[in-house]
Amino acid sequence: MTIIPVILSGGSGTRLWPLSRADFPKQLLKLITNNTMLQETVKRLKGMTIGTPIIVSNDQHRFIIAEQLRSIGIENPVIMLEPVARNTAPAICAAAFQAQAQDKDAVMAVFPSDHAIKNRVAFQEALAQAAEEALNGSLVTFGVVPLSPATGYGYINAEKKTEKGVMSIRAFKEKPDAKTAESYVESYKKNGDYFWNSGMFVFKAESFISELNICAPEICEATKKAYENAKTDLDFIRLEKESFEKNPSISIDYAVMEKTRHGKVVPLDAGWSDVGSWESLWDVSTKDSDDNVLKGKVIAKDVHGSFIYGKDRIVSAIGLKNLVIVDTKDALLVANKADSEKVKDIVDQLKAEGNPAATNSTIGYRPWGSYESIELGARYKVKHITVKQGQKLSVQLHYHRAEHWIIVSGTAKVRNGDKEFILTENQSTYIPVGTVHAIENPGKIPLEFIEVQSGAYLEEDDIVRLEDMYGR
């Protein structure tokens, strides 16, 4: 039996702000290991018989996802692009049509891209068990053994375990208050009947589509049209917008799992976490002798039970307990660890104020490399730009800004107006307003240069692309 992984990578991870932002969310970050959360989601399947992974994402992150998968040896994943966000039910439906195209008897294993699982062996055993049950037409989810009366998770009330270890679903429960959560955990200890809702699923593509047609036929109809009318763009599948946006925004739980008679639960005790807050990230991370998680440039004296992150500046802390401190180039978070779920309220306030720090990080990732904003003034902006080997920025011009490029390292092939020439370390060129220009890296090492912009308008939308190898 071949399992086709379906990885949902459309989330924005706002509760891990300011490190995670909409333009570079938590699944694309290295939060726990030297791999990103997305990479870990794929790597924990190593050793199992799996088909070509299907990743459902948005347009903004497509090149980053492709590069992160390529770097761990996944050369040709199927990356499906949602034209609009419509929650998990339509996304999984689109993936189901693609899975059937890859294998008409496909068993899909659906995973969010931002979960942590410590025990890979226990996880794979549960996955194999779920896949076997899926062959019988069941729609299987994983019920995580509740280690505490958590109020940040939904719960699943399950019936008695069968000889195979599979349980029927009695009911899904919303995120409870503290007292209700305690009653769920006590019930689990006595009867083994309440679990955290993991948001992971295993079923045959055919079974899911059939059940969705019964429970929410409008989703099946709209998504099928969006899939059939999809366009291939380079290595990506773009779902057709007009049809896909007719879908309601609804989760798979509401659309199918709460209605189906074929829902099953496989208990999972594998050190699972959805890493949905700074407290949960602290919980799953390796701690020092003072129960601290210290990442980056951090000096801590008499600090206990805290999470402290410092990337660019030295973060020093003295005499603190149970705090979260996260320092980035443009934002600083200081919070009680127990209140870290409320970070989302800060992000909502910043959005309401129109502050770009709510969604935009200081580092921008592009298919050709990346850029980092160094300085911003009233009529100037300074960036540090890195271009990967063999890559090229689009041939473009700007109506409102001039640019000055200074090469820091590597070799640049430059087009400036009607001239083409090579620049190397410490050499520079000036590009007047309205001049057609381009830069590429013909060398064997990354090209790094400083870009100084000057003008009345310095936003990213002042780009007129004339040629682009990435089809943007």
PDB file of C-alpha atoms in Angstrom, residues 36-284:
ATOM      1  CA  THR A  36      11.800  23.779   9.052  1.00  0.00           C
ATOM      2  CA  MET A  37       8.421  22.587  10.309  1.00  0.00           C
ATOM      3  CA  LEU A  38       7.427  21.771   6.717  1.00  0.00           C
ATOM      4  CA  GLN A  39      10.583  19.737   6.182  1.00  0.00           C
ATOM      5  CA  GLU A  40      10.039  17.851   9.439  1.00  0.00           C
ATOM      6  CA  THR A  41       6.497  16.977   8.350  1.00  0.00           C
ATOM      7  CA  VAL A  42       7.905  15.208   5.278  1.00  0.00           C
ATOM      8  CA  LYS A  43      10.984  13.713   6.945  1.00  0.00           C
ATOM      9  CA  ARG A  44       9.019  11.968   9.686  1.00  0.00           C
ATOM     10  CA  LEU A  45       7.570   9.705   6.946  1.00  0.00           C
ATOM     11  CA  LYS A  46      11.044   8.384   6.073  1.00  0.00           C
ATOM     12  CA  GLY A  47      11.093   4.600   5.855  1.00  0.00           C
ATOM     13  CA  MET A  48       7.437   4.287   4.849  1.00  0.00           C
ATOM     14  CA  THR A  49       6.172   3.606   1.325  1.00  0.00           C
ATOM     15  CA  ILE A  50       4.868   6.960   0.203  1.00  0.00           C
ATOM     16  CA  GLY A  51       3.828   8.445  -3.111  1.00  0.00           C
ATOM     17  CA  THR A  52       4.560  11.899  -4.487  1.00  0.00           C
ATOM     18  CA  PRO A  53       3.657  14.437  -1.784  1.00  0.00           C
ATOM     19  CA  ILE A  54       0.897  16.943  -2.494  1.00  0.00           C
ATOM     20  CA  ILE A  55       1.323  20.338  -0.851  1.00  0.00           C
ATOM     21  CA  VAL A  56      -1.602  22.755  -0.780  1.00  0.00           C
ATOM     22  CA  SER A  57      -0.433  26.316  -0.333  1.00  0.00           C
ATOM     23  CA  ASN A  58      -0.961  29.875  -1.494  1.00  0.00           C
ATOM     24  CA  ASP A  59       0.760  31.735  -4.289  1.00  0.00           C
ATOM     25  CA  GLN A  60       2.984  33.784  -1.970  1.00  0.00           C
ATOM     26  CA  HIS A  61       4.948  30.852  -0.556  1.00  0.00           C
ATOM     27  CA  ARG A  62       5.198  28.609  -3.614  1.00  0.00           C
ATOM     28  CA  PHE A  63       8.875  29.100  -4.425  1.00  0.00           C
ATOM     29  CA  ILE A  64       9.976  28.877  -0.789  1.00  0.00           C
ATOM     30  CA  ILE A  65       8.116  25.593  -0.358  1.00  0.00           C
ATOM     31  CA  ALA A  66       9.590  24.150  -3.552  1.00  0.00           C
ATOM     32  CA  GLU A  67      13.105  25.124  -2.459  1.00  0.00           C
ATOM     33  CA  GLN A  68      12.703  23.742   1.065  1.00  0.00           C
ATOM     34  CA  LEU A  69      11.469  20.407  -0.277  1.00  0.00           C
ATOM     35  CA  ARG A  70      14.211  20.277  -2.905  1.00  0.00           C
ATOM     36  CA  SER A  71      16.845  20.784  -0.216  1.00  0.00           C
ATOM     37  CA  ILE A  72      15.717  17.578   1.555  1.00  0.00           C
ATOM     38  CA  GLY A  73      15.602  15.532  -1.639  1.00  0.00           C
ATOM     39  CA  ILE A  74      11.956  15.964  -2.698  1.00  0.00           C
ATOM     40  CA  GLU A  75      12.568  17.045  -6.276  1.00  0.00           C
ATOM     41  CA  ASN A  76       9.125  16.879  -7.884  1.00  0.00           C
ATOM     42  CA  PRO A  77       6.366  17.428  -5.329  1.00  0.00           C
ATOM     43  CA  VAL A  78       2.909  18.429  -6.468  1.00  0.00           C
ATOM     44  CA  ILE A  79       2.326  21.968  -5.218  1.00  0.00           C
ATOM     45  CA  MET A  80      -1.289  23.083  -5.582  1.00  0.00           C
ATOM     46  CA  LEU A  81      -2.016  26.789  -5.220  1.00  0.00           C
ATOM     47  CA  GLU A  82      -5.278  27.995  -3.699  1.00  0.00           C
ATOM     48  CA  PRO A  83      -6.445  31.231  -5.347  1.00  0.00           C
ATOM     49  CA  VAL A  84      -8.276  32.181  -2.140  1.00  0.00           C
ATOM     50  CA  ALA A  85      -8.257  30.748   1.384  1.00  0.00           C
ATOM     51  CA  ARG A  86     -11.286  28.540   2.057  1.00  0.00           C
ATOM     52  CA  ASN A  87     -10.178  26.508   5.097  1.00  0.00           C
ATOM     53  CA  THR A  88      -9.353  22.801   5.093  1.00  0.00           C
ATOM     54  CA  ALA A  89     -12.358  21.057   3.499  1.00  0.00           C
ATOM     55  CA  PRO A  90     -11.957  22.561  -0.012  1.00  0.00           C
ATOM     56  CA  ALA A  91      -8.159  22.273   0.184  1.00  0.00           C
ATOM     57  CA  ILE A  92      -8.331  18.571   1.046  1.00  0.00           C
ATOM     58  CA  CYS A  93     -10.973  18.017  -1.625  1.00  0.00           C
ATOM     59  CA  ALA A  94      -8.679  19.490  -4.299  1.00  0.00           C
ATOM     60  CA  ALA A  95      -5.846  17.279  -3.053  1.00  0.00           C
ATOM     61  CA  ALA A  96      -8.143  14.246  -3.213  1.00  0.00           C
ATOM     62  CA  PHE A  97      -8.811  14.799  -6.919  1.00  0.00           C
ATOM     63  CA  GLN A  98      -5.078  15.085  -7.501  1.00  0.00           C
ATOM     64  CA  ALA A  99      -4.364  11.970  -5.420  1.00  0.00           C
ATOM     65  CA  GLN A 100      -6.855   9.996  -7.518  1.00  0.00           C
ATOM     66  CA  ALA A 101      -5.086  11.204 -10.659  1.00  0.00           C
ATOM     67  CA  GLN A 102      -1.808   9.858  -9.253  1.00  0.00           C
ATOM     68  CA  ASP A 103      -3.335   6.567  -8.036  1.00  0.00           C
ATOM     69  CA  LYS A 104      -7.042   5.711  -8.337  1.00  0.00           C
ATOM     70  CA  ASP A 105      -6.818   3.631  -5.129  1.00  0.00           C
ATOM     71  CA  ALA A 106      -4.826   6.267  -3.287  1.00  0.00           C
ATOM     72  CA  VAL A 107      -4.766   6.393   0.507  1.00  0.00           C
ATOM     73  CA  MET A 108      -4.236  10.008   1.553  1.00  0.00           C
ATOM     74  CA  ALA A 109      -2.565  11.035   4.796  1.00  0.00           C
ATOM     75  CA  VAL A 110      -3.414  14.673   5.515  1.00  0.00           C
ATOM     76  CA  PHE A 111      -1.075  16.647   7.759  1.00  0.00           C
ATOM     77  CA  PRO A 112      -0.835  20.303   8.727  1.00  0.00           C
ATOM     78  CA  SER A 113       2.678  21.506   7.943  1.00  0.00           C
ATOM     79  CA  ASP A 114       3.357  23.043  11.356  1.00  0.00           C
ATOM     80  CA  HIS A 115       3.004  20.249  13.914  1.00  0.00           C
ATOM     81  CA  ALA A 116       5.731  18.721  16.055  1.00  0.00           C
ATOM     82  CA  ILE A 117       5.969  14.987  16.816  1.00  0.00           C
ATOM     83  CA  LYS A 118       8.779  13.687  19.026  1.00  0.00           C
ATOM     84  CA  ASN A 119       8.353   9.914  18.649  1.00  0.00           C
ATOM     85  CA  ARG A 120       8.609   9.063  14.942  1.00  0.00           C
ATOM     86  CA  VAL A 121       8.306   5.309  15.524  1.00  0.00           C
ATOM     87  CA  ALA A 122       5.039   5.619  17.461  1.00  0.00           C
ATOM     88  CA  PHE A 123       3.723   8.048  14.854  1.00  0.00           C
ATOM     89  CA  GLN A 124       4.500   5.707  11.950  1.00  0.00           C
ATOM     90  CA  GLU A 125       2.900   2.776  13.759  1.00  0.00           C
ATOM     91  CA  ALA A 126      -0.291   4.783  14.256  1.00  0.00           C
ATOM     92  CA  LEU A 127      -0.209   5.947  10.634  1.00  0.00           C
ATOM     93  CA  ALA A 128       0.130   2.377   9.344  1.00  0.00           C
ATOM     94  CA  GLN A 129      -2.798   1.351  11.546  1.00  0.00           C
ATOM     95  CA  ALA A 130      -4.898   4.239  10.253  1.00  0.00           C
ATOM     96  CA  ALA A 131      -4.030   3.429   6.632  1.00  0.00           C
ATOM     97  CA  GLU A 132      -5.169  -0.184   7.063  1.00  0.00           C
ATOM     98  CA  GLU A 133      -8.473   1.025   8.478  1.00  0.00           C
ATOM     99  CA  ALA A 134      -8.831   3.506   5.613  1.00  0.00           C
ATOM    100  CA  LEU A 135      -8.802   0.600   3.148  1.00  0.00           C
ATOM    101  CA  ASN A 136     -12.160  -0.411   4.658  1.00  0.00           C
ATOM    102  CA  GLY A 137     -13.678   2.917   3.630  1.00  0.00           C
ATOM    103  CA  SER A 138     -13.249   4.636   7.001  1.00  0.00           C
ATOM    104  CA  LEU A 139     -12.366   8.302   7.416  1.00  0.00           C
ATOM    105  CA  VAL A 140      -9.718   8.148  10.122  1.00  0.00           C
ATOM    106  CA  THR A 141      -8.362  10.875  12.364  1.00  0.00           C
ATOM    107  CA  PHE A 142      -5.748  10.699  15.106  1.00  0.00           C
ATOM    108  CA  GLY A 143      -6.843  11.314  18.677  1.00  0.00           C
ATOM    109  CA  VAL A 144      -3.911  12.531  20.731  1.00  0.00           C
ATOM    110  CA  VAL A 145      -3.689  11.133  24.248  1.00  0.00           C
ATOM    111  CA  PRO A 146      -4.410  14.190  26.441  1.00  0.00           C
ATOM    112  CA  LEU A 147      -1.478  14.922  28.737  1.00  0.00           C
ATOM    113  CA  SER A 148      -3.168  17.883  30.396  1.00  0.00           C
ATOM    114  CA  PRO A 149      -6.549  19.698  30.453  1.00  0.00           C
ATOM    115  CA  ALA A 150      -5.552  21.925  27.536  1.00  0.00           C
ATOM    116  CA  THR A 151      -8.052  24.590  26.531  1.00  0.00           C
ATOM    117  CA  GLY A 152      -6.319  25.395  23.232  1.00  0.00           C
ATOM    118  CA  TYR A 153      -7.348  22.146  21.522  1.00  0.00           C
ATOM    119  CA  GLY A 154     -10.663  20.700  20.411  1.00  0.00           C
ATOM    120  CA  TYR A 155     -11.465  17.212  21.733  1.00  0.00           C
ATOM    121  CA  ILE A 156     -12.825  13.983  20.271  1.00  0.00           C
ATOM    122  CA  ASN A 157     -15.182  11.802  22.278  1.00  0.00           C
ATOM    123  CA  ALA A 158     -14.658   8.230  21.120  1.00  0.00           C
ATOM    124  CA  GLU A 159     -16.364   4.900  21.722  1.00  0.00           C
ATOM    125  CA  LYS A 160     -14.774   1.714  23.002  1.00  0.00           C
ATOM    126  CA  LYS A 161     -11.539   0.593  21.374  1.00  0.00           C
ATOM    127  CA  THR A 162     -11.740  -2.429  19.047  1.00  0.00           C
ATOM    128  CA  GLU A 163      -9.244  -5.288  18.901  1.00  0.00           C
ATOM    129  CA  LYS A 164      -7.425  -3.384  16.148  1.00  0.00           C
ATOM    130  CA  GLY A 165      -7.077  -0.367  18.413  1.00  0.00           C
ATOM    131  CA  VAL A 166      -9.464   1.708  16.273  1.00  0.00           C
ATOM    132  CA  MET A 167     -12.359   3.602  17.840  1.00  0.00           C
ATOM    133  CA  SER A 168     -15.589   5.017  16.417  1.00  0.00           C
ATOM    134  CA  ILE A 169     -16.219   8.740  16.825  1.00  0.00           C
ATOM    135  CA  ARG A 170     -19.045   9.644  19.180  1.00  0.00           C
ATOM    136  CA  ALA A 171     -18.694  13.436  18.963  1.00  0.00           C
ATOM    137  CA  PHE A 172     -16.329  16.313  18.296  1.00  0.00           C
ATOM    138  CA  LYS A 173     -16.036  18.895  21.080  1.00  0.00           C
ATOM    139  CA  GLU A 174     -15.114  22.566  20.697  1.00  0.00           C
ATOM    140  CA  LYS A 175     -12.196  24.064  22.601  1.00  0.00           C
ATOM    141  CA  PRO A 176     -13.422  23.839  26.215  1.00  0.00           C
ATOM    142  CA  ASP A 177     -13.085  26.083  29.242  1.00  0.00           C
ATOM    143  CA  ALA A 178     -10.704  24.927  31.979  1.00  0.00           C
ATOM    144  CA  LYS A 179     -13.331  23.088  34.038  1.00  0.00           C
ATOM    145  CA  THR A 180     -14.687  21.199  31.039  1.00  0.00           C
ATOM    146  CA  ALA A 181     -11.180  20.297  29.879  1.00  0.00           C
ATOM    147  CA  GLU A 182     -10.438  18.845  33.318  1.00  0.00           C
ATOM    148  CA  SER A 183     -13.569  16.696  33.088  1.00  0.00           C
ATOM    149  CA  TYR A 184     -12.474  15.413  29.657  1.00  0.00           C
ATOM    150  CA  VAL A 185      -9.052  14.405  30.954  1.00  0.00           C
ATOM    151  CA  GLU A 186     -10.531  12.712  34.008  1.00  0.00           C
ATOM    152  CA  SER A 187     -12.894  10.805  31.733  1.00  0.00           C
ATOM    153  CA  TYR A 188      -9.954   9.703  29.605  1.00  0.00           C
ATOM    154  CA  LYS A 189      -8.108   8.417  32.684  1.00  0.00           C
ATOM    155  CA  LYS A 190     -11.160   6.360  33.690  1.00  0.00           C
ATOM    156  CA  ASN A 191     -12.592   5.308  30.335  1.00  0.00           C
ATOM    157  CA  GLY A 192     -10.048   6.167  27.608  1.00  0.00           C
ATOM    158  CA  ASP A 193     -12.706   8.063  25.673  1.00  0.00           C
ATOM    159  CA  TYR A 194     -11.498  11.666  25.226  1.00  0.00           C
ATOM    160  CA  PHE A 195      -8.617  12.801  23.013  1.00  0.00           C
ATOM    161  CA  TRP A 196      -7.131  16.012  21.696  1.00  0.00           C
ATOM    162  CA  ASN A 197      -8.209  16.629  18.114  1.00  0.00           C
ATOM    163  CA  SER A 198      -4.987  16.442  16.066  1.00  0.00           C
ATOM    164  CA  GLY A 199      -6.299  17.778  12.755  1.00  0.00           C
ATOM    165  CA  MET A 200      -4.584  14.889  10.902  1.00  0.00           C
ATOM    166  CA  PHE A 201      -6.564  12.475   8.706  1.00  0.00           C
ATOM    167  CA  VAL A 202      -6.153   9.272   6.720  1.00  0.00           C
ATOM    168  CA  PHE A 203      -8.627   7.986   4.119  1.00  0.00           C
ATOM    169  CA  LYS A 204      -8.906   6.769   0.577  1.00  0.00           C
ATOM    170  CA  ALA A 205      -9.346   9.654  -1.815  1.00  0.00           C
ATOM    171  CA  GLU A 206     -12.377   7.890  -3.259  1.00  0.00           C
ATOM    172  CA  SER A 207     -13.962   7.500   0.203  1.00  0.00           C
ATOM    173  CA  PHE A 208     -13.468  11.146   1.088  1.00  0.00           C
ATOM    174  CA  ILE A 209     -14.881  12.464  -2.189  1.00  0.00           C
ATOM    175  CA  SER A 210     -17.865  10.132  -1.898  1.00  0.00           C
ATOM    176  CA  GLU A 211     -18.621  11.235   1.664  1.00  0.00           C
ATOM    177  CA  LEU A 212     -18.093  14.917   0.855  1.00  0.00           C
ATOM    178  CA  ASN A 213     -20.623  14.546  -1.963  1.00  0.00           C
ATOM    179  CA  ILE A 214     -23.140  13.433   0.645  1.00  0.00           C
ATOM    180  CA  CYS A 215     -22.254  15.877   3.447  1.00  0.00           C
ATOM    181  CA  ALA A 216     -21.343  18.991   1.457  1.00  0.00           C
ATOM    182  CA  PRO A 217     -21.981  18.461  -2.281  1.00  0.00           C
ATOM    183  CA  GLU A 218     -21.504  22.167  -3.066  1.00  0.00           C
ATOM    184  CA  ILE A 219     -17.846  21.895  -2.001  1.00  0.00           C
ATOM    185  CA  CYS A 220     -17.281  18.853  -4.173  1.00  0.00           C
ATOM    186  CA  GLU A 221     -18.872  20.530  -7.182  1.00  0.00           C
ATOM    187  CA  ALA A 222     -17.013  23.843  -6.902  1.00  0.00           C
ATOM    188  CA  THR A 223     -13.648  22.236  -6.162  1.00  0.00           C
ATOM    189  CA  LYS A 224     -13.967  19.679  -8.937  1.00  0.00           C
ATOM    190  CA  LYS A 225     -14.508  22.495 -11.446  1.00  0.00           C
ATOM    191  CA  ALA A 226     -11.557  24.427  -9.991  1.00  0.00           C
ATOM    192  CA  TYR A 227      -9.369  21.334 -10.327  1.00  0.00           C
ATOM    193  CA  GLU A 228     -10.511  20.460 -13.846  1.00  0.00           C
ATOM    194  CA  ASN A 229      -9.924  24.066 -14.970  1.00  0.00           C
ATOM    195  CA  ALA A 230      -6.574  24.366 -13.164  1.00  0.00           C
ATOM    196  CA  LYS A 231      -3.560  25.762 -15.027  1.00  0.00           C
ATOM    197  CA  THR A 232      -0.012  24.473 -14.867  1.00  0.00           C
ATOM    198  CA  ASP A 233       2.382  27.314 -14.055  1.00  0.00           C
ATOM    199  CA  LEU A 234       6.023  26.177 -14.146  1.00  0.00           C
ATOM    200  CA  ASP A 235       6.008  23.362 -11.543  1.00  0.00           C
ATOM    201  CA  PHE A 236       2.796  24.484  -9.835  1.00  0.00           C
ATOM    202  CA  ILE A 237      -0.897  23.681 -10.264  1.00  0.00           C
ATOM    203  CA  ARG A 238      -3.073  26.792 -10.009  1.00  0.00           C
ATOM    204  CA  LEU A 239      -6.669  25.998  -9.091  1.00  0.00           C
ATOM    205  CA  GLU A 240      -9.173  28.046 -11.078  1.00  0.00           C
ATOM    206  CA  LYS A 241     -10.253  31.035  -8.996  1.00  0.00           C
ATOM    207  CA  GLU A 242     -13.814  31.612 -10.225  1.00  0.00           C
ATOM    208  CA  SER A 243     -14.928  28.117  -9.246  1.00  0.00           C
ATOM    209  CA  PHE A 244     -12.819  27.681  -6.109  1.00  0.00           C
ATOM    210  CA  GLU A 245     -13.963  30.920  -4.469  1.00  0.00           C
ATOM    211  CA  LYS A 246     -17.571  29.666  -4.597  1.00  0.00           C
ATOM    212  CA  ASN A 247     -16.618  27.286  -1.787  1.00  0.00           C
ATOM    213  CA  PRO A 248     -17.663  28.178   1.751  1.00  0.00           C
ATOM    214  CA  SER A 249     -14.810  28.673   4.192  1.00  0.00           C
ATOM    215  CA  ILE A 250     -15.237  25.541   6.289  1.00  0.00           C
ATOM    216  CA  SER A 251     -13.057  22.980   8.023  1.00  0.00           C
ATOM    217  CA  ILE A 252     -13.090  19.275   7.276  1.00  0.00           C
ATOM    218  CA  ASP A 253     -14.429  18.683  10.794  1.00  0.00           C
ATOM    219  CA  TYR A 254     -17.557  20.753  10.205  1.00  0.00           C
ATOM    220  CA  ALA A 255     -18.021  19.747   6.570  1.00  0.00           C
ATOM    221  CA  VAL A 256     -17.531  15.997   6.891  1.00  0.00           C
ATOM    222  CA  MET A 257     -16.130  14.471  10.068  1.00  0.00           C
ATOM    223  CA  GLU A 258     -18.970  15.634  12.355  1.00  0.00           C
ATOM    224  CA  LYS A 259     -21.576  14.286   9.921  1.00  0.00           C
ATOM    225  CA  THR A 260     -20.145  11.049   8.568  1.00  0.00           C
ATOM    226  CA  ARG A 261     -21.036   7.610   9.893  1.00  0.00           C
ATOM    227  CA  HIS A 262     -17.645   6.321   8.812  1.00  0.00           C
ATOM    228  CA  GLY A 263     -15.449   8.374  11.149  1.00  0.00           C
ATOM    229  CA  LYS A 264     -12.827   6.499  13.164  1.00  0.00           C
ATOM    230  CA  VAL A 265     -10.128   7.451  15.667  1.00  0.00           C
ATOM    231  CA  VAL A 266      -6.669   5.955  16.097  1.00  0.00           C
ATOM    232  CA  PRO A 267      -5.128   6.953  19.440  1.00  0.00           C
ATOM    233  CA  LEU A 268      -1.767   8.690  19.121  1.00  0.00           C
ATOM    234  CA  ASP A 269       0.793   8.924  21.918  1.00  0.00           C
ATOM    235  CA  ALA A 270       3.876  10.271  20.132  1.00  0.00           C
ATOM    236  CA  GLY A 271       4.764  13.598  21.728  1.00  0.00           C
ATOM    237  CA  TRP A 272       2.450  15.598  19.458  1.00  0.00           C
ATOM    238  CA  SER A 273       1.988  19.373  19.570  1.00  0.00           C
ATOM    239  CA  ASP A 274       0.463  21.845  17.131  1.00  0.00           C
ATOM    240  CA  VAL A 275       3.048  24.433  18.297  1.00  0.00           C
ATOM    241  CA  GLY A 276       0.241  26.955  18.422  1.00  0.00           C
ATOM    242  CA  SER A 277       1.800  29.373  20.897  1.00  0.00           C
ATOM    243  CA  TRP A 278       5.122  30.400  22.396  1.00  0.00           C
ATOM    244  CA  GLU A 279       4.260  28.358  25.481  1.00  0.00           C
ATOM    245  CA  SER A 280       3.717  25.214  23.414  1.00  0.00           C
ATOM    246  CA  LEU A 281       6.967  25.859  21.518  1.00  0.00           C
ATOM    247  CA  TRP A 282       8.756  26.163  24.870  1.00  0.00           C
ATOM    248  CA  ASP A 283       7.087  22.925  25.930  1.00  0.00           C
ATOM    249  CA  VAL A 284       8.382  20.854  22.977  1.00  0.00           C
TER     250      VAL A 284
END
